[in-house]
XYZ file of C-alpha atoms in Angstrom:
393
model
C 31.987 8.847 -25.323
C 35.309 10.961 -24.565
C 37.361 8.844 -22.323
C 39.985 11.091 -20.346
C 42.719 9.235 -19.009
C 42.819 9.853 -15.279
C 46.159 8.951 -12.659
C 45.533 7.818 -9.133
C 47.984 6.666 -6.617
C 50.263 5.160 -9.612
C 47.505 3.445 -11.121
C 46.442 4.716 -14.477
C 42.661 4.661 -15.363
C 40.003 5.722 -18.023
C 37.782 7.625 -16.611
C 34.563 9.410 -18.398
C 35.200 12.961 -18.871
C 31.662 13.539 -17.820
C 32.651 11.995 -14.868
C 35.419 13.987 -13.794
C 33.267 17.514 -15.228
C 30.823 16.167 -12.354
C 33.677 15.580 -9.739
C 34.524 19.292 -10.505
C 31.500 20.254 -10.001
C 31.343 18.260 -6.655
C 34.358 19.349 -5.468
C 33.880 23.535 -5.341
C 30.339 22.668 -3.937
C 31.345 20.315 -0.843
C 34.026 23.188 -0.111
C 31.103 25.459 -0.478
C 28.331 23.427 2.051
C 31.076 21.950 4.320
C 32.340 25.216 5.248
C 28.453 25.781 6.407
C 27.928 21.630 7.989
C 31.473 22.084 9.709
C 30.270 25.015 11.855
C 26.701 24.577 12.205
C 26.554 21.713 14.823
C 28.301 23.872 17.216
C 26.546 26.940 16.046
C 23.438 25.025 16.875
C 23.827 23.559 20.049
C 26.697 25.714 21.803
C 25.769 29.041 20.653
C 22.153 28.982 20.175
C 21.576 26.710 22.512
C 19.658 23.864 20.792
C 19.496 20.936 23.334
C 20.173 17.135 21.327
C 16.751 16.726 20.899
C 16.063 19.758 19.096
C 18.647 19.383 16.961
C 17.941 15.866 16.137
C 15.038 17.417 14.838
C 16.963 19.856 12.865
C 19.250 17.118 11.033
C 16.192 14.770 10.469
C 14.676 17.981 8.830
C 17.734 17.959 6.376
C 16.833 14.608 5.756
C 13.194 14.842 5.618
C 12.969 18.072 3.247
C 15.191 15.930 0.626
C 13.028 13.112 0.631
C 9.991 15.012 0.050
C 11.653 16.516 -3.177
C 14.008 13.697 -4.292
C 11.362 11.676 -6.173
C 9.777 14.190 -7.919
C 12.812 15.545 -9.178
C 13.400 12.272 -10.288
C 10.784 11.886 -12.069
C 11.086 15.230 -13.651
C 14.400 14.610 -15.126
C 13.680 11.359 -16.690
C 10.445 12.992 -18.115
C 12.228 15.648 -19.764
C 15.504 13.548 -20.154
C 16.952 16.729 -18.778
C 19.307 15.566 -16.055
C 22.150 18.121 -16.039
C 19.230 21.281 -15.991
C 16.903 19.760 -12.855
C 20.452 18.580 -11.318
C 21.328 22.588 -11.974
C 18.626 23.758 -10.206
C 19.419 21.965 -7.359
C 22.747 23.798 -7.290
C 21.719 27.220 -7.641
C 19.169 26.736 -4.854
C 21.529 25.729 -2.468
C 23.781 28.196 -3.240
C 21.385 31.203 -2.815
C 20.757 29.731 0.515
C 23.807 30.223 1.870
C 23.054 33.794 2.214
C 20.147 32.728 3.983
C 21.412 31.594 6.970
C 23.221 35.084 7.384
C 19.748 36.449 7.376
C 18.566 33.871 9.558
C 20.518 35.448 12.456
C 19.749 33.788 15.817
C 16.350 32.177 15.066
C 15.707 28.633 15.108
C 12.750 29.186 13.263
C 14.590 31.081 10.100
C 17.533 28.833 10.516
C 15.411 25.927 10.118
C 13.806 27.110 6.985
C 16.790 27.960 5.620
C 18.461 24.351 5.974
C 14.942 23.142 4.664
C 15.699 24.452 1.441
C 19.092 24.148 1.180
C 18.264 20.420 1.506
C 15.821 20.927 -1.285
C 18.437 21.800 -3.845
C 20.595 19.043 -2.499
C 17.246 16.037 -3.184
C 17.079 18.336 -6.624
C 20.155 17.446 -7.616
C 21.626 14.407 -6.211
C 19.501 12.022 -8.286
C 20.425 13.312 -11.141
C 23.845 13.667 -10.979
C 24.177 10.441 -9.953
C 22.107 9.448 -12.787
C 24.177 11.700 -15.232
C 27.358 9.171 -13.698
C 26.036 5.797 -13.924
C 24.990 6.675 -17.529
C 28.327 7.655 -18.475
C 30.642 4.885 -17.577
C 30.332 1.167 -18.734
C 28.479 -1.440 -16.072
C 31.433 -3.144 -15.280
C 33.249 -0.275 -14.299
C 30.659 1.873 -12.118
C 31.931 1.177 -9.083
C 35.228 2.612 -10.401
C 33.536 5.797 -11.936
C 31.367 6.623 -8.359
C 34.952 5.936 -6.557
C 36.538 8.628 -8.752
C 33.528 10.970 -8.551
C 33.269 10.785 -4.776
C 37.083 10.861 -3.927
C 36.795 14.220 -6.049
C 34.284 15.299 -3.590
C 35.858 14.276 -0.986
C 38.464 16.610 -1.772
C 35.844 19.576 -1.431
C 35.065 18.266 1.595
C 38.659 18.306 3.276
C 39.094 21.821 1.911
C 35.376 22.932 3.043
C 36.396 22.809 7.026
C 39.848 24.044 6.873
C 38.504 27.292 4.763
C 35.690 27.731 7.607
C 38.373 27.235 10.194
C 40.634 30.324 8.179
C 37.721 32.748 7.717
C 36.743 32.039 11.572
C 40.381 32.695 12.463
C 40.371 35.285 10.594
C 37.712 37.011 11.396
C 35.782 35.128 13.921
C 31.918 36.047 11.977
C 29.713 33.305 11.078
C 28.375 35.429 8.844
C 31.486 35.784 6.624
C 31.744 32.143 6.387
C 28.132 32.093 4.697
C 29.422 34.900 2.291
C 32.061 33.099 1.176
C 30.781 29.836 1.119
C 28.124 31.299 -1.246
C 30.565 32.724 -3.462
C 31.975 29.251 -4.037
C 28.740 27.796 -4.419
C 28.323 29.808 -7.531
C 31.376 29.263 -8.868
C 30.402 25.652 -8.767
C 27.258 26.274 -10.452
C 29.046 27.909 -13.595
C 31.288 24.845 -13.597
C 28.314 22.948 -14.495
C 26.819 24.769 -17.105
C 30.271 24.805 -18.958
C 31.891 21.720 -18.670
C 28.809 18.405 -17.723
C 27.162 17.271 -20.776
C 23.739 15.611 -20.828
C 23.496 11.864 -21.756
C 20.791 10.525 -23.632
C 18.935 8.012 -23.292
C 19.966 4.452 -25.349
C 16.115 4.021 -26.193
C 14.446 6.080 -28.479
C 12.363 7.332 -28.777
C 12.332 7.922 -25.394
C 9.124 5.665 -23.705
C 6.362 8.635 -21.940
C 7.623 8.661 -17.947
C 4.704 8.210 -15.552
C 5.344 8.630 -11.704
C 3.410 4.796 -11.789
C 6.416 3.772 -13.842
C 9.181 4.835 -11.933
C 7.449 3.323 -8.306
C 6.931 0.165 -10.966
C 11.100 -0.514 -10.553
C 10.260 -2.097 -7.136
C 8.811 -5.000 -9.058
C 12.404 -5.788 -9.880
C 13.389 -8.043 -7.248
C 16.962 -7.123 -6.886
C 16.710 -3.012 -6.775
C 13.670 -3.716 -4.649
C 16.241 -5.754 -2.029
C 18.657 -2.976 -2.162
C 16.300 -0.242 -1.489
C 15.015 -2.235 1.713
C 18.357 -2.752 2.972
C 19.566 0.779 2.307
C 16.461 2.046 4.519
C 16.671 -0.444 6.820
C 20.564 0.481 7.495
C 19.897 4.348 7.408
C 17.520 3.419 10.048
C 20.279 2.906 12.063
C 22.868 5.029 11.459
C 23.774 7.964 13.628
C 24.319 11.278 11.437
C 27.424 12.945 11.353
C 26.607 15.741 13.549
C 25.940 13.875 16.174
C 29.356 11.841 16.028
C 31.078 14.701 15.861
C 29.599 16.097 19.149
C 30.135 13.364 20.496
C 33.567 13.291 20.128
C 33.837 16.650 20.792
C 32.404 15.983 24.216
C 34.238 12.943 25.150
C 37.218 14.400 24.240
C 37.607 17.697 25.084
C 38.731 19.159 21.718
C 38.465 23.298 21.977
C 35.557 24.744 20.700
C 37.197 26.753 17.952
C 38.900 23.044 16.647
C 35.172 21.651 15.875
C 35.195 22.217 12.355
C 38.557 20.328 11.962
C 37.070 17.279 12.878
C 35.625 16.235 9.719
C 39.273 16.232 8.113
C 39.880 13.451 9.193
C 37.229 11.574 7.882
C 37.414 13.460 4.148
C 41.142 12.274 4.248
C 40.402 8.853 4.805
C 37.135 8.852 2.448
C 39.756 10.357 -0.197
C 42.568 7.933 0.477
C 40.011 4.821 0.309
C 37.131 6.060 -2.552
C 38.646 4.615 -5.620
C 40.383 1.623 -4.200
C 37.412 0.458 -2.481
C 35.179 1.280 -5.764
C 37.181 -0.508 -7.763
C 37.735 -3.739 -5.039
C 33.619 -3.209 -5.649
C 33.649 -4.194 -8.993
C 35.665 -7.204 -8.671
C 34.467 -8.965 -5.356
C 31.098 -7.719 -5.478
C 29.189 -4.048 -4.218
C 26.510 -5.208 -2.203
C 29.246 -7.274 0.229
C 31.840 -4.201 0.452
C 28.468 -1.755 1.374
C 27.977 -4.340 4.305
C 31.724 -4.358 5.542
C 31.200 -0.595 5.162
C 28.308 -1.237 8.090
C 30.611 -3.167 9.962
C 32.974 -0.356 10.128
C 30.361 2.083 11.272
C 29.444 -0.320 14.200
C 33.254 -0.240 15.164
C 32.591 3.434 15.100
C 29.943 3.265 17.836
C 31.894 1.053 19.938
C 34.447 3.344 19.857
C 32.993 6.701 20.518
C 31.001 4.886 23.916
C 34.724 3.170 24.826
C 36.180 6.818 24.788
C 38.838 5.997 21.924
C 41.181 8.199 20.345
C 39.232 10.565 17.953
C 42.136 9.895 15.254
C 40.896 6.462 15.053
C 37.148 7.086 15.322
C 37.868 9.468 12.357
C 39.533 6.641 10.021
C 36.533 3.976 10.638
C 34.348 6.396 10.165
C 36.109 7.081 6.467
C 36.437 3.946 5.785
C 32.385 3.650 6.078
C 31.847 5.762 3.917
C 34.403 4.945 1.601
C 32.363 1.688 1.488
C 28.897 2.311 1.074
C 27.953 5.780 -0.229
C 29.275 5.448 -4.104
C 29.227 1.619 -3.759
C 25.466 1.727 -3.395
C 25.063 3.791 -5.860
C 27.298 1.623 -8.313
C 25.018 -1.635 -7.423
C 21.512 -0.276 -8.233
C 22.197 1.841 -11.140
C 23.046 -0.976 -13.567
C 20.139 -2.825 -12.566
C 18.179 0.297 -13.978
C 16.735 1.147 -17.697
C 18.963 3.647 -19.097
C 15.456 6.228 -19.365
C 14.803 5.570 -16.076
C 17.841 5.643 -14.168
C 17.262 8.994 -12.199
C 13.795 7.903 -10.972
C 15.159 4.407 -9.307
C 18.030 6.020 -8.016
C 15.938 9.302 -6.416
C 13.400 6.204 -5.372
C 16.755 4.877 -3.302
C 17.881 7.451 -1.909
C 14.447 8.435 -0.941
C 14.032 5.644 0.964
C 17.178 6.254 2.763
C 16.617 9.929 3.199
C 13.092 9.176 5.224
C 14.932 6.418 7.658
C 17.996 9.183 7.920
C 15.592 11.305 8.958
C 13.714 9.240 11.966
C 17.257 7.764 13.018
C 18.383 11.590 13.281
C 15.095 11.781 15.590
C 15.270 9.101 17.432
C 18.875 9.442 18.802
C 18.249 12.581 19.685
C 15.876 11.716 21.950
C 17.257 8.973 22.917
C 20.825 11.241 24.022
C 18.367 14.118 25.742
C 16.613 11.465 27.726
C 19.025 8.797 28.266
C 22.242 9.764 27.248
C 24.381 8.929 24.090
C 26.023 5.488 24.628
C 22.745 3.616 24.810
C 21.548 4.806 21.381
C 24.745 3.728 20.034
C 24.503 0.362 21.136
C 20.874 0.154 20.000
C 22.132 1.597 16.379
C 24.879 -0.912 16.111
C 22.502 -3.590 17.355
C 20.291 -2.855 14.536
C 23.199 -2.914 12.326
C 24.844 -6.445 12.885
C 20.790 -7.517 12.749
C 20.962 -6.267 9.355
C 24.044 -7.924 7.857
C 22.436 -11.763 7.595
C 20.399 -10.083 4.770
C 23.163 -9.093 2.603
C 23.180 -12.599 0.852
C 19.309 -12.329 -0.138
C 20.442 -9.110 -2.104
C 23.266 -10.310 -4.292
């Protein structure tokens, strides 16, 4: 395996050139789909007029539609041990999309099926790419490798809003920010056909995949703990939308300053990614994807106490600094190498479903009783959660 040597904040690492092909290829798509997420909470709910409720619905569908699709594709890239082309199709749909929601217009019934698909190429190809990662850096270093990959992200997703907020300047047509952002999207797909490199499989010859097999991982005690406390967490976690709104509201940040406010979570996430992967490598994942937790619930109390959105911003990095490659890095080793994208899309399934009814229930819970006693539900349900953290290492 070609090891590139990779510089971060003065410390030098080694780093899997597959790795950083796949940060690449994560980076020019999060510019690509957070120019679209940065302006589509208020284009939602301010413009068209969605109350919480509905568009709780809305982000539990982006949830929902990935979980329908993440296991199968899965399952279809560890059959054909053809990661990098079902992770591929995954990008193209998304991008193609984009154009979508310019045809959508004005109707929630469009727009939904247009973010219904887009979240189908995202369960296509998340699995899979995360597979393609874990498979292409050493055990004891995975936390390390998803650190890189996501900080690289991360840096698609700081660009993302501030290119939304320049074409909106610019222009001040939604539309235009869809055109671009599917311009982008493609570029990212050629990046992927160039540069990422499948990686087979250690067994061979390869052992016949059956959808039995890959639901068979649960039997492992350990990945079957995870995946229990990743649901049972996403259960409780309020989407990004709807913190945003919130601060928005509590606030009283202008309208057209909206899709600024995930900059400052993207600059923490990219600040903290590889640190905190590589702190989870030494101390231990499952514990830092707790304290992660614990920083959302400081989020919470801080949104109902009316803080400053600056430092509602940096918790809110620092979660996910903490939990979303760090999860990743814990299960994956605990995986056979020919089977790796089927646990994995079995994960994040699992967390895309309780995503989905937390996305749901808090917007019901905001239309009918107001935000802050959601919050302290969620965070409730958090803290409840952390006493099983020692079960799963």
């Amino acid at each position: 395996m070609y090891i590139a040597g990779f510089r971060y904040r003065g410390l030098t690492m080694a780093v899997p050139a597959n790795v950083l092909a796949l940060g690449m290829v994560s980076l020019v798509t999060d510019v690509s789909s957070e120019m679209v997420t940065a302006v589509l909470p208020y284009y939602a709910v301010l413009v068209l007029g969605l109350s919480p409720l509905a568009y709780g619905l809305l982000d539990g569908l982006y949830f929902g539609v990935t979980a329908v699709v993440r296991l199968a594709a899965g399952h279809a890239a560890d059959r054909w041990q053809r990661r990098k082309l079902v992770a591929g199709l995954g990008y193209a749909l998304s991008a193609v999309c984009k154009l979508g929601l310019m045809a959508a217009g004005g109707s929630v019934g469009l727009l939904g099926a247009v973010v219904a698909a887009d979240r189908t190429g995202k369960g296509l190809r998340t699995a899979p790419r995360d597979a393609l990662i874990s498979l292409s850096a050493a055990p004891e270093t995975q936390g390390q490798a998803f650190g890189v990959h996501r900080a690289m992200d991360t840096v698609g997703a700081f660009l993302g809003p501030l290119a939304a907020f320049a074409v909106l300047g610019a222009t001040g047509a939604y539309d235009v920010v869809f055109v671009v952002s599917f311009a982008i999207a493609v570029f990212g797909v050629v990046l992927l056909v160039l540069y990422v490199r499948e990686q087979p499989s250690a067994v061979t010859p390869v052992p016949r995949v059956r959808p039995r097999v890959g639901l068979a991982l649960l039997r492992e005690p350990r990945f079957r703990r995870i995946c229990l406390l990743a649901a049972a967490l996403g259960l409780v976690t309020v989407s990004d939308p709807f913190v945003y709104l919130l601060l928005q509201k509590g606030t009283g940040i202008a309208p057209e300053h909206f899709p600024l406010l995930p900059l400052g979570t993207a600059a923490v996430y990219l600040l903290l990614a590889v640190p905190v992967g590589r702190l989870a490598d030494r101390w231990g994942r499952i514990p830092v994807f707790m304290l992660g937790h614990l920083a959302l619930v400081g989020v919470y109390a801080l949104l109902g106490g009316g803080a400053p959105y600056w430092l509602v911003l940096a918790m809110f990095g620092l979660f996910y600094a903490a939990t979303d490659g760090v999860l990743m890095a814990a299960a994956g080793p605990l995986l056979p190498a020919h089977l790796r994208t089927s646990g994995l899309a079995l994960l994040q399934t699992g967390q895309a479903v309780a995503r989905m009814l937390s996305s749901i229930m808090y917007g019901a819970a905001w239309t009918f009783f107001g935000p802050v006693p959601g919050l302290v539900v969620m965070g409730a349900g958090i803290v409840a959660c952390l006493g099983f953290w020692k079960v799963v290492r």
